């Protein structure tokens, strides 16, 4: 069994479920066990260790590999340490089945943690760069509010490239969609259920609003196409209205998931939806549920360091993905960010999460060769 596989087994066995998915005080919650394990390995490898506080109350882990000479380049390796939950009696037992390693976080994203951290260890012990500083950042809270990458972006650390760990099957992703959670609210007038004509039913109004959004507005979105991301989308996920059957509801709310393209914002989207509803004589309020932005990300694939990494991967053109991740927050600082890592997003968050061992080892080979090629 290779060293990177052994490292991943150890990481899977350390619970790091995002605190949002478990009750307060649950021993399986938080990234601390993973961070402490990596700190111990970092000390043995002679790496510099820092932590960074975040709004989640948990700390990012920052590990630096200093070059032999003056640092003229910097590369950031940025996976996240938290996972989603599941059957807590089973998911932290790493199990090898053929050419697969099973367990929570195997692909999302402890596989990336293992590859990126072990590549740093390898260079620290045998091939320390001459002029390139390599910075590993183990983010907290990616699976909920991305407080880890949001806090890190405030450091405004300059770098030539950031590799953000996500399961891309070791393919380079240079663009991803943004994510905006919208809350649509309609108001009516309460009345007795026996005399509905005396009230105004907010649920009825909401039904008309949803119909307008899921038909006319969604069709308009389908006409917009990004070269690698495709069209933006909208989905109505939750509807809440009324308190009991014999009361005409005076309020109704619908929560919607709007996947955005580069350049779109809550302001522009709010205006678009407002115009569609106005055409049908409908009134509703629209709010940003999270209160912060999860923007789309697009990195210029012709940048020299991006091209160098793509040559190492042997990929001609970068891809785009429809999910949101920490890369966007890093990109807001001006650092070119790409998404890359072993594993397939199709296995992420599943009851039986797994990663291909062959792909894990390929990821280790690709990243090591890339880091060795740096000045």
CSV table of C-alpha atoms in Angstrom, one decimal:
chain,number,residue,atom,x,y,z
A,1,UNK,CA,0.0,0.0,0.0
A,2,UNK,CA,1.5,3.4,-1.0
A,3,UNK,CA,2.1,6.1,1.5
A,4,UNK,CA,-0.6,8.4,0.1
A,5,UNK,CA,-3.2,5.6,0.4
A,6,UNK,CA,-2.1,5.1,4.0
A,7,UNK,CA,-2.4,8.8,4.7
A,8,UNK,CA,-5.9,8.8,3.3
A,9,UNK,CA,-6.9,5.9,5.4
A,10,UNK,CA,-5.7,7.7,8.5
A,11,UNK,CA,-7.6,10.8,7.5
A,12,UNK,CA,-10.9,9.0,6.9
A,13,UNK,CA,-10.7,7.4,10.3
A,14,UNK,CA,-10.6,10.9,11.9
A,15,UNK,CA,-14.2,12.3,12.0
A,16,UNK,CA,-14.4,15.9,10.7
A,17,UNK,CA,-18.1,16.4,10.0
A,18,UNK,CA,-19.1,20.0,9.5
A,19,UNK,CA,-20.6,21.3,12.8
A,20,UNK,CA,-23.7,22.4,11.0
A,21,UNK,CA,-24.8,18.8,10.4
A,22,UNK,CA,-24.5,17.6,14.0
A,23,UNK,CA,-25.8,18.7,17.5
A,24,UNK,CA,-23.5,20.8,19.6
A,25,UNK,CA,-20.8,18.9,21.4
A,26,UNK,CA,-20.9,15.8,19.1
A,27,UNK,CA,-17.4,14.2,19.1
A,28,UNK,CA,-17.6,13.6,15.4
A,29,UNK,CA,-18.0,17.4,14.6
A,30,UNK,CA,-15.3,19.8,13.6
A,31,UNK,CA,-11.9,19.6,11.8
A,32,UNK,CA,-9.7,19.6,14.9
A,33,UNK,CA,-8.7,15.9,14.8
A,34,UNK,CA,-7.6,16.2,11.2
A,35,UNK,CA,-5.7,19.4,11.8
A,36,UNK,CA,-3.9,18.0,14.8
A,37,UNK,CA,-2.9,14.9,12.9
A,38,UNK,CA,-1.5,17.0,10.0
A,39,UNK,CA,0.3,19.4,12.4
A,40,UNK,CA,2.2,16.4,13.9
A,41,UNK,CA,3.3,15.2,10.4
A,42,UNK,CA,4.2,18.8,9.4
A,43,UNK,CA,6.5,19.1,12.5
A,44,UNK,CA,8.3,15.8,11.6
A,45,UNK,CA,8.8,17.1,8.0
A,46,UNK,CA,10.2,20.4,9.1
A,47,UNK,CA,7.3,22.5,7.8
A,48,UNK,CA,6.1,25.8,9.3
A,49,UNK,CA,2.7,25.7,10.9
A,50,UNK,CA,0.1,28.4,11.5
A,51,UNK,CA,-3.6,28.6,12.3
A,52,UNK,CA,-6.1,31.2,11.3
A,53,UNK,CA,-9.3,31.9,13.3
A,54,UNK,CA,-12.6,32.0,11.3
A,55,UNK,CA,-16.1,33.2,12.0
A,56,UNK,CA,-17.1,29.5,12.5
A,57,UNK,CA,-15.1,29.3,15.7
A,58,UNK,CA,-12.8,26.7,14.0
A,59,UNK,CA,-9.3,27.4,12.7
A,60,UNK,CA,-7.9,27.0,9.2
A,61,UNK,CA,-4.6,25.1,9.1
A,62,UNK,CA,-1.8,26.8,7.2
A,63,UNK,CA,1.5,24.9,6.5
A,64,UNK,CA,4.4,26.4,4.7
A,65,UNK,CA,7.3,24.8,2.8
A,66,UNK,CA,9.9,27.6,2.5
A,67,UNK,CA,12.3,27.5,-0.5
A,68,UNK,CA,16.1,27.1,-0.2
A,69,UNK,CA,16.6,30.6,-1.5
A,70,UNK,CA,14.6,33.8,-1.9
A,71,UNK,CA,10.9,33.2,-2.6
A,72,UNK,CA,10.0,34.6,-6.0
A,73,UNK,CA,7.0,32.4,-6.6
A,74,UNK,CA,4.2,31.0,-4.4
A,75,UNK,CA,1.8,28.1,-5.0
A,76,UNK,CA,-1.2,27.5,-2.8
A,77,UNK,CA,-2.7,24.0,-2.2
A,78,UNK,CA,-6.1,24.4,-0.7
A,79,UNK,CA,-8.4,21.4,0.1
A,80,UNK,CA,-11.0,21.5,2.8
A,81,UNK,CA,-10.9,19.3,5.9
A,82,UNK,CA,-14.6,19.1,6.8
A,83,UNK,CA,-17.1,16.5,5.4
A,84,UNK,CA,-20.8,16.0,5.4
A,85,UNK,CA,-22.4,13.5,7.8
A,86,UNK,CA,-23.9,10.1,7.4
A,87,UNK,CA,-24.1,6.8,9.4
A,88,UNK,CA,-21.7,7.8,12.1
A,89,UNK,CA,-21.2,4.1,13.1
A,90,UNK,CA,-19.8,3.2,9.7
A,91,UNK,CA,-18.5,6.1,7.6
A,92,UNK,CA,-15.2,6.5,9.6
A,93,UNK,CA,-14.0,3.0,8.9
A,94,UNK,CA,-11.8,3.1,5.9
A,95,UNK,CA,-12.3,0.0,3.8
A,96,UNK,CA,-10.4,-1.2,0.8
A,97,UNK,CA,-12.5,-3.0,-1.8
A,98,UNK,CA,-10.6,-3.9,-4.8
A,99,UNK,CA,-9.2,-0.7,-6.3
A,100,UNK,CA,-11.4,1.5,-4.2
A,101,UNK,CA,-11.0,3.1,-0.8
A,102,UNK,CA,-14.4,3.7,0.9
A,103,UNK,CA,-15.2,6.1,3.8
A,104,UNK,CA,-16.6,9.5,4.5
A,105,UNK,CA,-14.4,12.2,2.8
A,106,UNK,CA,-12.6,9.7,0.6
A,107,UNK,CA,-13.1,11.9,-2.4
A,108,UNK,CA,-14.6,15.1,-0.9
A,109,UNK,CA,-12.0,16.1,-0.1
A,110,UNK,CA,-9.6,14.1,2.1
A,111,UNK,CA,-8.3,12.5,-1.1
A,112,UNK,CA,-7.1,16.0,-2.1
A,113,UNK,CA,-5.8,16.6,1.4
A,114,UNK,CA,-3.7,13.4,1.3
A,115,UNK,CA,-2.3,14.1,-2.2
A,116,UNK,CA,-1.5,17.8,-1.5
A,117,UNK,CA,-0.1,17.3,2.0
A,118,UNK,CA,2.0,14.3,1.1
A,119,UNK,CA,3.4,16.0,-2.0
A,120,UNK,CA,4.6,18.8,0.3
A,121,UNK,CA,6.1,16.2,2.7
A,122,UNK,CA,8.0,14.6,-0.2
A,123,UNK,CA,9.5,17.9,-1.3
A,124,UNK,CA,10.4,18.9,2.2
A,125,UNK,CA,12.4,15.7,2.8
A,126,UNK,CA,14.0,15.3,-0.7
A,127,UNK,CA,13.5,18.2,-3.2
A,128,UNK,CA,12.9,21.5,-1.4
A,129,UNK,CA,12.3,24.2,-4.1
A,130,UNK,CA,14.9,26.8,-4.8
A,131,UNK,CA,12.7,29.9,-5.2
A,132,UNK,CA,9.0,28.7,-4.7
A,133,UNK,CA,7.1,28.8,-1.5
A,134,UNK,CA,4.4,26.1,-1.2
A,135,UNK,CA,1.5,26.9,1.1
A,136,UNK,CA,-1.0,24.2,2.2
A,137,UNK,CA,-4.3,25.5,3.5
A,138,UNK,CA,-6.7,23.1,5.2
A,139,UNK,CA,-9.9,25.0,5.1
A,140,UNK,CA,-12.7,24.6,7.6
A,141,UNK,CA,-16.4,24.9,6.9
A,142,UNK,CA,-16.5,24.4,3.1
A,143,UNK,CA,-19.6,22.2,3.3
A,144,UNK,CA,-21.7,25.0,4.9
A,145,UNK,CA,-20.7,28.6,4.8
A,146,UNK,CA,-17.2,28.6,3.5
A,147,UNK,CA,-16.0,30.7,6.5
A,148,UNK,CA,-12.6,29.1,6.1
A,149,UNK,CA,-11.9,30.4,2.6
A,150,UNK,CA,-13.7,33.7,3.3
A,151,UNK,CA,-11.3,34.3,6.2
A,152,UNK,CA,-8.3,33.3,4.2
A,153,UNK,CA,-9.2,35.7,1.4
A,154,UNK,CA,-8.9,38.6,3.9
A,155,UNK,CA,-5.2,37.8,4.3
A,156,UNK,CA,-4.8,38.8,0.6
A,157,UNK,CA,-1.8,36.4,0.3
A,158,UNK,CA,-0.4,36.8,-3.2
A,159,UNK,CA,0.4,33.7,-5.2
A,160,UNK,CA,1.1,32.6,-8.8
A,161,UNK,CA,-1.5,29.8,-8.6
A,162,UNK,CA,-4.0,28.2,-6.2
A,163,UNK,CA,-5.0,24.6,-6.6
A,164,UNK,CA,-8.3,24.1,-4.8
A,165,UNK,CA,-8.9,20.5,-3.9
A,166,UNK,CA,-12.2,19.0,-5.1
A,167,UNK,CA,-12.9,15.7,-6.8
A,168,UNK,CA,-12.5,16.5,-10.5
A,169,UNK,CA,-11.0,13.1,-11.6
A,170,UNK,CA,-7.7,14.9,-11.7
A,171,UNK,CA,-8.9,17.2,-14.5
A,172,UNK,CA,-8.3,20.9,-14.5
A,173,UNK,CA,-11.4,23.0,-13.9
A,174,UNK,CA,-10.9,26.7,-14.5
A,175,UNK,CA,-14.5,27.9,-14.0
A,176,UNK,CA,-17.4,27.1,-11.8
A,177,UNK,CA,-20.9,28.5,-11.3
A,178,UNK,CA,-21.9,30.7,-8.4
A,179,UNK,CA,-24.7,29.9,-6.0
A,180,UNK,CA,-27.4,32.4,-4.8
A,181,UNK,CA,-30.1,31.3,-2.3
A,182,UNK,CA,-33.2,33.4,-2.8
A,183,UNK,CA,-36.3,33.8,-0.6
A,184,UNK,CA,-39.5,34.9,-2.4
A,185,UNK,CA,-42.2,36.2,-0.1
A,186,UNK,CA,-45.9,36.9,-0.9
A,187,UNK,CA,-48.4,38.6,1.3
A,188,UNK,CA,-52.1,38.2,1.6
A,189,UNK,CA,-54.9,38.7,4.0
A,190,UNK,CA,-56.0,36.1,6.6
A,191,UNK,CA,-59.7,35.1,6.8
A,192,UNK,CA,-61.8,32.2,8.0
A,193,UNK,CA,-61.5,29.1,5.8
A,194,UNK,CA,-65.3,29.1,5.5
A,195,UNK,CA,-65.3,32.6,4.0
A,196,UNK,CA,-62.2,32.6,1.7
A,197,UNK,CA,-63.6,35.4,-0.3
A,198,UNK,CA,-62.9,37.8,2.6
A,199,UNK,CA,-59.2,37.1,2.5
A,200,UNK,CA,-56.3,37.1,0.0
A,201,UNK,CA,-54.5,33.8,-0.3
A,202,UNK,CA,-50.7,34.3,-0.2
A,203,UNK,CA,-50.2,30.6,-1.3
A,204,UNK,CA,-52.3,31.2,-4.5
A,205,UNK,CA,-50.1,34.2,-5.3
A,206,UNK,CA,-47.0,32.3,-4.7
A,207,UNK,CA,-48.1,29.5,-7.0
A,208,UNK,CA,-48.5,32.0,-9.8
A,209,UNK,CA,-45.1,33.5,-9.0
A,210,UNK,CA,-43.4,30.1,-9.0
A,211,UNK,CA,-45.1,29.2,-12.3
A,212,UNK,CA,-43.8,32.4,-13.9
A,213,UNK,CA,-40.3,31.8,-12.6
A,214,UNK,CA,-40.1,28.1,-13.5
A,215,UNK,CA,-41.5,28.6,-17.0
A,216,UNK,CA,-40.9,32.1,-18.5
A,217,UNK,CA,-37.8,33.0,-16.4
A,218,UNK,CA,-36.3,29.6,-16.6
A,219,UNK,CA,-36.7,29.5,-20.4
A,220,UNK,CA,-35.0,32.9,-20.6
A,221,UNK,CA,-32.1,31.5,-18.6
A,222,UNK,CA,-31.8,28.6,-20.9
A,223,UNK,CA,-31.0,30.9,-23.8
A,224,UNK,CA,-27.9,32.2,-22.1
A,225,UNK,CA,-24.9,29.9,-22.5
A,226,UNK,CA,-21.4,30.2,-21.1
A,227,UNK,CA,-18.7,28.4,-23.2
A,228,UNK,CA,-17.8,25.9,-20.4
A,229,UNK,CA,-20.5,26.4,-17.8
A,230,UNK,CA,-23.6,26.2,-19.9
A,231,UNK,CA,-26.8,28.2,-18.9
A,232,UNK,CA,-27.6,29.5,-15.4
A,233,UNK,CA,-30.4,27.7,-13.6
A,234,UNK,CA,-33.1,28.2,-11.0
A,235,UNK,CA,-34.8,25.6,-8.8
A,236,UNK,CA,-37.6,26.0,-6.2
A,237,UNK,CA,-36.5,23.9,-3.3
A,238,UNK,CA,-38.8,24.8,-0.3
A,239,UNK,CA,-42.3,26.3,-0.1
A,240,UNK,CA,-43.8,27.4,3.3
A,241,UNK,CA,-47.3,28.8,3.7
A,242,UNK,CA,-50.3,28.8,6.0
A,243,UNK,CA,-50.7,27.6,9.5
A,244,UNK,CA,-53.8,25.4,9.3
A,245,UNK,CA,-56.4,24.3,6.7
A,246,UNK,CA,-59.2,26.5,7.9
A,247,UNK,CA,-57.3,29.8,7.7
A,248,UNK,CA,-56.7,31.7,4.5
A,249,UNK,CA,-52.8,32.1,4.6
A,250,UNK,CA,-51.6,35.7,4.7
A,251,UNK,CA,-47.9,34.9,4.0
A,252,UNK,CA,-46.0,32.4,1.9
A,253,UNK,CA,-42.3,31.9,1.3
A,254,UNK,CA,-40.4,30.0,-1.3
A,255,UNK,CA,-36.6,29.3,-1.1
A,256,UNK,CA,-34.9,29.0,-4.5
A,257,UNK,CA,-31.4,28.0,-5.6
A,258,UNK,CA,-30.1,30.2,-8.5
A,259,UNK,CA,-26.9,29.0,-10.1
A,260,UNK,CA,-25.1,32.0,-11.5
A,261,UNK,CA,-22.6,32.7,-14.3
A,262,UNK,CA,-19.6,35.1,-14.1
A,263,UNK,CA,-20.9,38.7,-13.9
A,264,UNK,CA,-24.3,37.9,-12.4
A,265,UNK,CA,-25.3,39.4,-9.0
A,266,UNK,CA,-28.2,39.5,-6.6
A,267,UNK,CA,-29.0,43.0,-7.9
A,268,UNK,CA,-29.2,42.0,-11.6
A,269,UNK,CA,-31.1,38.7,-10.8
A,270,UNK,CA,-33.6,40.5,-8.5
A,271,UNK,CA,-34.3,43.0,-11.3
A,272,UNK,CA,-34.8,40.2,-13.8
A,273,UNK,CA,-37.3,38.3,-11.6
A,274,UNK,CA,-39.1,41.5,-10.7
A,275,UNK,CA,-39.7,42.2,-14.4
A,276,UNK,CA,-41.1,38.8,-15.1
A,277,UNK,CA,-43.5,39.0,-12.1
A,278,UNK,CA,-44.6,42.5,-13.0
A,279,UNK,CA,-45.6,41.4,-16.5
A,280,UNK,CA,-48.1,39.1,-14.9
A,281,UNK,CA,-49.3,41.6,-12.3
A,282,UNK,CA,-47.7,39.8,-9.4
A,283,UNK,CA,-46.1,41.3,-6.3
A,284,UNK,CA,-43.5,39.6,-4.2
A,285,UNK,CA,-40.4,40.4,-2.1
A,286,UNK,CA,-37.0,38.9,-2.9
A,287,UNK,CA,-34.2,38.5,-0.4
A,288,UNK,CA,-30.7,37.0,-0.4
A,289,UNK,CA,-31.1,34.2,2.2
A,290,UNK,CA,-27.4,33.9,3.1
A,291,UNK,CA,-26.7,37.6,3.1
A,292,UNK,CA,-23.4,37.1,1.4
A,293,UNK,CA,-22.2,36.3,-2.1
A,294,UNK,CA,-21.1,32.9,-3.5
A,295,UNK,CA,-19.9,34.2,-6.9
A,296,UNK,CA,-19.1,32.3,-10.0
A,297,UNK,CA,-15.4,31.8,-10.7
A,298,UNK,CA,-13.5,32.0,-14.0
A,299,UNK,CA,-9.7,31.9,-14.4
A,300,UNK,CA,-7.9,32.8,-17.6
A,301,UNK,CA,-6.6,29.4,-18.9
A,302,UNK,CA,-3.8,31.1,-20.9
A,303,UNK,CA,-2.0,32.3,-17.8
A,304,UNK,CA,1.6,30.8,-17.7
A,305,UNK,CA,1.3,28.9,-14.4
A,306,UNK,CA,-2.2,27.5,-15.4
A,307,UNK,CA,-0.7,26.4,-18.7
A,308,UNK,CA,2.3,24.8,-17.0
A,309,UNK,CA,0.0,22.8,-14.7
A,310,UNK,CA,-2.3,21.7,-17.6
A,311,UNK,CA,0.8,20.5,-19.5
A,312,UNK,CA,1.7,18.4,-16.5
A,313,UNK,CA,-1.9,17.0,-16.4
A,314,UNK,CA,-1.7,16.5,-20.2
A,315,UNK,CA,-5.0,18.4,-20.7
A,316,UNK,CA,-5.5,20.7,-23.7
A,317,UNK,CA,-8.5,22.7,-22.4
A,318,UNK,CA,-9.9,23.3,-18.9
A,319,UNK,CA,-13.4,22.3,-17.9
A,320,UNK,CA,-16.2,24.1,-16.1
A,321,UNK,CA,-18.4,22.7,-13.3
A,322,UNK,CA,-21.8,23.6,-12.0
A,323,UNK,CA,-21.1,23.4,-8.3
A,324,UNK,CA,-19.7,26.1,-6.0
A,325,UNK,CA,-16.5,25.8,-4.0
A,326,UNK,CA,-13.7,27.6,-2.1
A,327,UNK,CA,-12.0,28.6,-5.4
A,328,UNK,CA,-14.2,31.6,-5.9
A,329,UNK,CA,-13.2,33.2,-2.5
A,330,UNK,CA,-9.5,32.8,-3.3
A,331,UNK,CA,-10.0,34.2,-6.8
A,332,UNK,CA,-11.5,37.4,-5.3
A,333,UNK,CA,-8.0,38.3,-4.0
A,334,UNK,CA,-6.6,38.3,-7.5
A,335,UNK,CA,-4.9,34.9,-7.2
A,336,UNK,CA,-5.5,32.6,-10.3
A,337,UNK,CA,-7.4,29.7,-8.9
A,338,UNK,CA,-8.2,26.3,-10.5
A,339,UNK,CA,-10.1,23.4,-9.1
A,340,UNK,CA,-8.3,20.0,-9.2
A,341,UNK,CA,-8.2,16.8,-7.3
A,342,UNK,CA,-8.6,13.0,-7.3
A,343,UNK,CA,-12.0,11.4,-7.1
A,344,UNK,CA,-15.3,11.9,-8.8
A,345,UNK,CA,-18.0,14.4,-7.6
A,346,UNK,CA,-20.6,11.6,-8.3
A,347,UNK,CA,-19.4,9.8,-5.2
A,348,UNK,CA,-19.3,12.9,-3.0
A,349,UNK,CA,-21.9,13.0,-0.2
A,350,UNK,CA,-23.1,9.5,-1.0
A,351,UNK,CA,-23.9,6.9,1.7
A,352,UNK,CA,-21.0,4.8,0.4
A,353,UNK,CA,-18.4,7.4,-0.6
A,354,UNK,CA,-15.2,6.1,-2.3
A,355,UNK,CA,-12.2,7.0,-4.3
A,356,UNK,CA,-10.3,5.1,-7.0
A,357,UNK,CA,-6.9,4.2,-5.5
A,358,UNK,CA,-5.4,4.3,-9.0
A,359,UNK,CA,-6.6,7.9,-9.4
A,360,UNK,CA,-5.4,8.9,-5.9
A,361,UNK,CA,-1.9,7.7,-6.9
A,362,UNK,CA,-2.1,9.4,-10.2
A,363,UNK,CA,-3.0,12.6,-8.5
A,364,UNK,CA,0.1,12.2,-6.3
A,365,UNK,CA,2.3,11.7,-9.3
A,366,UNK,CA,0.9,14.6,-11.2
A,367,UNK,CA,1.1,17.1,-8.4
A,368,UNK,CA,4.6,16.0,-7.4
A,369,UNK,CA,5.9,16.4,-10.9
A,370,UNK,CA,4.3,19.8,-11.1
A,371,UNK,CA,5.8,21.0,-7.9
A,372,UNK,CA,9.2,19.6,-8.9
A,373,UNK,CA,9.1,21.6,-12.1
A,374,UNK,CA,8.8,24.9,-10.2
A,375,UNK,CA,11.8,27.2,-9.8
